[in-house]
XYZ file of N, CA and C in Angstrom:
291
model
N 0.840 -1.161 0.000
C 0.000 0.000 0.000
C 0.890 1.231 0.000
N 0.544 2.219 -0.748
C 1.320 3.459 -0.811
C 0.710 4.505 0.118
N 1.582 5.346 0.684
C 1.167 6.452 1.545
C 1.912 7.693 1.101
N 1.359 8.873 1.411
C 2.078 10.085 1.077
C 2.225 10.969 2.310
N 3.369 11.581 2.379
C 3.632 12.593 3.393
C 3.613 13.895 2.639
N 2.793 14.733 3.043
C 2.573 15.947 2.284
C 3.880 16.639 1.984
N 4.386 16.721 0.799
C 3.887 16.189 -0.465
C 4.627 14.931 -0.921
N 5.385 14.277 -0.057
C 6.227 13.143 -0.416
C 5.443 11.838 -0.430
N 5.628 11.010 -1.466
C 5.003 9.686 -1.539
C 6.084 8.646 -1.248
N 5.794 7.719 -0.326
C 6.756 6.693 0.075
C 6.095 5.319 0.058
N 6.920 4.280 -0.022
C 6.451 2.912 0.196
C 6.616 2.624 1.678
N 5.573 2.071 2.306
C 5.628 1.790 3.739
C 4.934 0.474 4.029
N 5.475 -0.245 5.025
C 4.875 -1.494 5.487
C 4.859 -1.452 7.006
N 3.714 -1.821 7.599
C 3.618 -1.887 9.052
C 4.134 -3.247 9.505
N 4.985 -3.242 10.529
C 5.599 -4.469 11.031
C 4.598 -5.241 11.891
N 4.070 -6.301 11.330
C 3.123 -7.199 11.997
C 3.462 -8.625 11.572
N 3.034 -9.612 12.344
C 3.249 -10.997 11.910
C 2.580 -11.239 10.559
N 1.414 -10.634 10.344
C 0.674 -10.870 9.102
C 1.332 -10.214 7.882
N 2.278 -9.291 8.098
C 2.962 -8.623 6.975
C 4.442 -8.993 6.913
N 4.846 -10.043 7.662
C 6.275 -10.377 7.747
C 6.885 -10.642 6.373
N 6.225 -11.428 5.532
C 6.785 -11.734 4.206
C 6.951 -10.464 3.379
N 5.927 -9.603 3.409
C 5.997 -8.327 2.682
C 7.130 -7.451 3.242
N 7.283 -7.447 4.569
C 8.334 -6.645 5.204
C 9.716 -7.152 4.814
N 9.874 -8.472 4.728
C 11.171 -9.033 4.348
C 11.611 -8.523 2.982
N 10.681 -8.474 2.048
C 10.988 -7.965 0.707
C 11.225 -6.459 0.770
N 10.333 -5.733 1.442
C 10.400 -4.272 1.536
C 11.719 -3.803 2.157
N 12.110 -4.440 3.262
C 13.290 -4.003 4.002
C 14.567 -4.687 3.542
N 14.451 -5.681 2.671
C 15.644 -6.396 2.217
C 16.272 -7.209 3.340
N 15.440 -7.968 4.047
C 15.911 -8.723 5.199
C 17.000 -9.705 4.784
N 18.022 -9.775 5.610
C 19.147 -10.669 5.354
C 19.820 -11.020 6.663
N 21.133 -11.056 6.638
C 21.865 -11.454 7.841
C 22.418 -10.241 8.586
N 22.474 -10.387 9.898
C 23.051 -9.331 10.737
C 24.515 -9.125 10.374
N 25.217 -10.224 10.127
C 26.643 -10.144 9.801
C 26.896 -9.329 8.535
N 25.950 -9.359 7.606
C 26.102 -8.615 6.352
C 25.600 -7.177 6.495
N 25.162 -6.800 7.713
C 24.680 -5.446 7.938
C 23.318 -5.180 7.339
N 22.520 -6.227 7.174
C 21.186 -6.098 6.593
C 20.134 -6.116 7.694
N 18.929 -5.573 7.405
C 17.845 -5.692 8.369
C 17.589 -7.174 8.676
N 17.241 -7.471 9.928
C 16.994 -8.861 10.299
C 16.015 -8.926 11.461
N 15.287 -10.027 11.522
C 14.312 -10.232 12.578
C 14.984 -10.498 13.908
N 14.305 -10.094 14.981
C 14.838 -10.249 16.330
C 13.724 -10.791 17.216
N 14.075 -11.672 18.125
C 13.106 -12.175 19.110
C 13.691 -11.994 20.495
N 12.839 -11.608 21.414
C 13.222 -11.469 22.814
C 12.679 -12.683 23.545
N 13.547 -13.590 23.988
C 13.067 -14.810 24.636
C 12.240 -14.537 25.895
N 12.414 -13.369 26.509
C 11.654 -13.037 27.713
C 10.260 -12.496 27.388
N 10.001 -12.198 26.111
C 8.706 -11.630 25.708
C 7.678 -12.739 25.576
N 6.773 -12.813 26.520
C 5.753 -13.861 26.513
C 4.686 -13.636 25.449
N 4.599 -12.411 24.903
C 3.622 -12.108 23.855
C 4.154 -12.384 22.452
N 5.421 -12.803 22.364
C 6.051 -13.122 21.079
C 5.925 -11.955 20.097
N 6.277 -10.774 20.572
C 6.221 -9.569 19.740
C 7.272 -9.642 18.635
N 6.886 -9.278 17.440
C 7.807 -9.261 16.314
C 8.654 -7.998 16.377
N 9.933 -8.137 16.085
C 10.857 -7.006 16.081
C 11.824 -7.166 14.921
N 12.416 -6.048 14.509
C 13.385 -6.074 13.423
C 14.441 -5.012 13.697
N 15.714 -5.393 13.596
C 16.803 -4.430 13.689
C 17.131 -3.941 12.289
N 17.148 -2.609 12.126
C 17.346 -2.019 10.809
C 18.561 -1.091 10.855
N 19.631 -1.443 10.122
C 20.789 -0.556 10.061
C 20.429 0.744 9.334
N 20.807 1.869 9.904
C 20.581 3.177 9.289
C 21.901 3.943 9.331
N 21.971 5.061 8.624
C 23.200 5.863 8.697
C 23.526 6.344 10.117
N 22.515 6.373 10.997
C 22.729 6.832 12.369
C 22.886 5.684 13.360
N 22.977 4.459 12.872
C 23.088 3.294 13.735
C 21.905 2.364 13.551
N 21.884 1.293 14.332
C 20.818 0.298 14.222
C 19.589 0.787 14.988
N 18.430 0.734 14.321
C 17.164 1.111 14.932
C 16.310 -0.142 15.045
N 15.715 -0.367 16.205
C 14.839 -1.522 16.396
C 13.397 -1.116 16.137
N 12.798 -1.752 15.140
C 11.364 -1.584 14.879
C 10.640 -2.665 15.663
N 9.560 -2.282 16.329
C 8.769 -3.239 17.102
C 7.396 -3.383 16.467
N 6.699 -4.411 16.885
C 5.380 -4.697 16.324
C 4.511 -3.443 16.308
N 3.926 -3.146 15.145
C 3.063 -1.983 14.985
C 3.767 -0.780 14.383
N 5.111 -0.756 14.428
C 5.854 0.340 13.799
C 5.738 0.254 12.286
N 5.980 1.370 11.629
C 5.999 1.440 10.172
C 7.432 1.618 9.710
N 7.806 0.907 8.643
C 9.131 1.050 8.044
C 8.922 1.609 6.648
N 9.498 2.790 6.408
C 9.371 3.386 5.082
C 10.718 3.346 4.384
N 10.662 3.332 3.084
C 11.875 3.430 2.278
C 11.895 4.858 1.752
N 12.839 5.650 2.257
C 12.935 7.056 1.900
C 13.842 7.293 0.707
N 14.215 8.548 0.551
C 15.102 8.938 -0.545
C 16.383 8.112 -0.522
N 16.809 7.668 -1.680
C 18.038 6.902 -1.786
C 17.942 5.504 -1.205
N 16.719 5.031 -0.917
C 16.543 3.676 -0.415
C 16.783 3.513 1.073
N 16.992 4.617 1.787
C 17.251 4.538 3.220
C 15.964 4.161 3.956
N 16.077 3.193 4.875
C 14.926 2.765 5.671
C 14.797 3.639 6.910
N 13.570 4.035 7.211
C 13.277 4.885 8.372
C 12.130 4.240 9.136
N 12.230 4.230 10.464
C 11.212 3.617 11.326
C 10.394 4.719 11.995
N 9.065 4.558 11.956
C 8.145 5.468 12.633
C 7.213 4.665 13.524
N 6.910 5.192 14.700
C 5.871 4.567 15.515
C 4.552 4.726 14.759
N 3.582 3.888 15.084
C 2.278 3.964 14.420
C 1.672 5.356 14.596
N 1.779 5.908 15.799
C 1.208 7.235 16.086
C 1.857 8.323 15.219
N 3.188 8.339 15.149
C 3.873 9.353 14.339
C 3.596 9.172 12.853
N 3.581 7.911 12.401
C 3.319 7.654 10.986
C 1.944 8.186 10.588
N 0.924 7.890 11.388
C -0.436 8.330 11.060
C -0.578 9.850 11.122
N 0.266 10.494 11.929
C 0.244 11.960 12.007
C 0.872 12.592 10.761
N 1.896 11.938 10.206
C 2.646 12.515 9.088
C 2.191 12.055 7.701
N 1.596 10.875 7.617
C 1.269 10.291 6.314
C -0.229 9.993 6.191
N -0.690 9.953 4.957
C -2.055 9.551 4.658
C -2.004 8.604 3.462
N -2.968 7.669 3.349
C -2.947 6.734 2.231
C -3.074 7.479 0.890
N -2.401 6.959 -0.106
C -2.526 7.480 -1.471
C -3.722 6.783 -2.108
N -4.692 7.543 -2.587
C -5.851 6.901 -3.226
C -5.413 6.097 -4.447
N -6.048 4.955 -4.628
C -5.769 4.144 -5.807
C -6.833 4.391 -6.851
N -6.419 4.374 -8.080
C -7.370 4.586 -9.178
C -7.747 3.223 -9.750
N -9.032 3.010 -9.918
C -9.466 1.772 -10.561
C -10.071 2.140 -11.920
N -9.616 1.428 -12.913
C -10.078 1.694 -14.281
C -11.130 0.701 -14.705
């Protein structure tokens, strides 16, 4: 699904178990050793919350369940909480022919 930040349009995926496959493609999930985004599990988390560590130019950012991961200018991944994402972005209407 596409979203736009006035006036910027970005590709974004919300990190949920139901979107894990889509997120893997979107974020380019790979190995930690290769410096790629990768899934993380906290063995102490009884709710089995999904998490992902995402390398950024400012260091590794942990996205947690419900966060949005956008691909910004130059392919850089940026993490937003659900609240911040909904404040800054709105869905891009789709045209049906």
